[in-house]
Amino acid sequence: MLNGKSALVTGSTSGIGLGIAQALAAQGAHVMLNGFGDAQAAQDAVAAVATGGARVAYHGADMSRPAEIEAMVRACEAEFGGVDILVNNAGIQHVAPVEEFPAERWDAIIAINLSSVFHATRAALPGMKARGFGRILNVASVHGLVASAQKSAYVAAKHGVIGFTKSVALETATTPVTVNAICPGWVLTPLVQKQVDARAEQAGISQDEAKRQLLAEKQPSLQFTTPEELAALAVFLCSPAAANIRGAAINVDGGWVAQ
Ligand code: NAD
């Protein structure tokens, strides 16, 4: 379905971004990966499912650095002829009460989770308009719609991502570029595993019990959302059927924000 299209997925060496990159490649899209950690393993995982001559590349831009983000967009354009699909997914978390929140962590979360979405969108949008197709998918969170305690920076950034999504969706409403946000609830990735570990250690409980408690507090389905489920939604948002979905924030959260 996405043969000949090119996708740039930020933060795709792990978790949700890796799942989305795999699904886009499986649909035939060329994919540029980004992120820290084992980039080669991620490239291999995406290449293994790539079809239709889809190619896989990697750029190590630090998403807290605007110049590197712009260079990555240009590298994707040079490598694949454009960025047709931009998935703004890179993100980090820090959990602490606001008066103990390190200012440096606040700055990093706002830069990586929010400002990077602006910088990548700003760099990629002109090319999308010129080529007559574009899909911008911002991986926000249920925390873009509702709050939790001790996550002030993350909640502020994710609310910002949803506001930004709506604004750019309006600016592009009459163009072939759509802009939407995906809002996962709990997904068991390294980002959430750290929170499971912290809960297990603080309460002296098992990993399974920590996961059960984490879900029971917020996610009525008592099931983690999976990267594969989010990736299937991303593929749908890239399809012609989704051409008039604009400025939406779609929650995939086991009922979290229905409460
Ligand atoms: P993850 O830790 O598995 O992956 C995060 C990715 O971002 C990794 O590839 C990492 O290398 C990359 N990254 C981090 N800082 C970076 C930087 N400065 N520059 C470039 N890359 C960087 O986490 P995940 O759970 O897959 O999270 C992906 C996105 O989904 C994040 O935006 C997160 O806020 C969001 N999200 C996650 C959950 C969840 O429950 N896991 C829920 C809602 C939203």
Coordinates of N, CA and C in Angstrom, one line a residue, residues 41 130 248 259:
A41 N 20.5 -3.3 15.2 CA 19.5 -4.3 15.5 C 18.1 -3.8 15.0
A130 N 5.0 20.3 -1.7 CA 5.5 20.3 -3.1 C 5.2 19.0 -3.8
A248 N -7.0 15.2 14.5 CA -7.6 14.3 15.5 C -6.5 13.8 16.5
Q259 N -12.9 7.5 31.4 CA -13.3 7.5 32.9 C -13.7 8.8 33.3

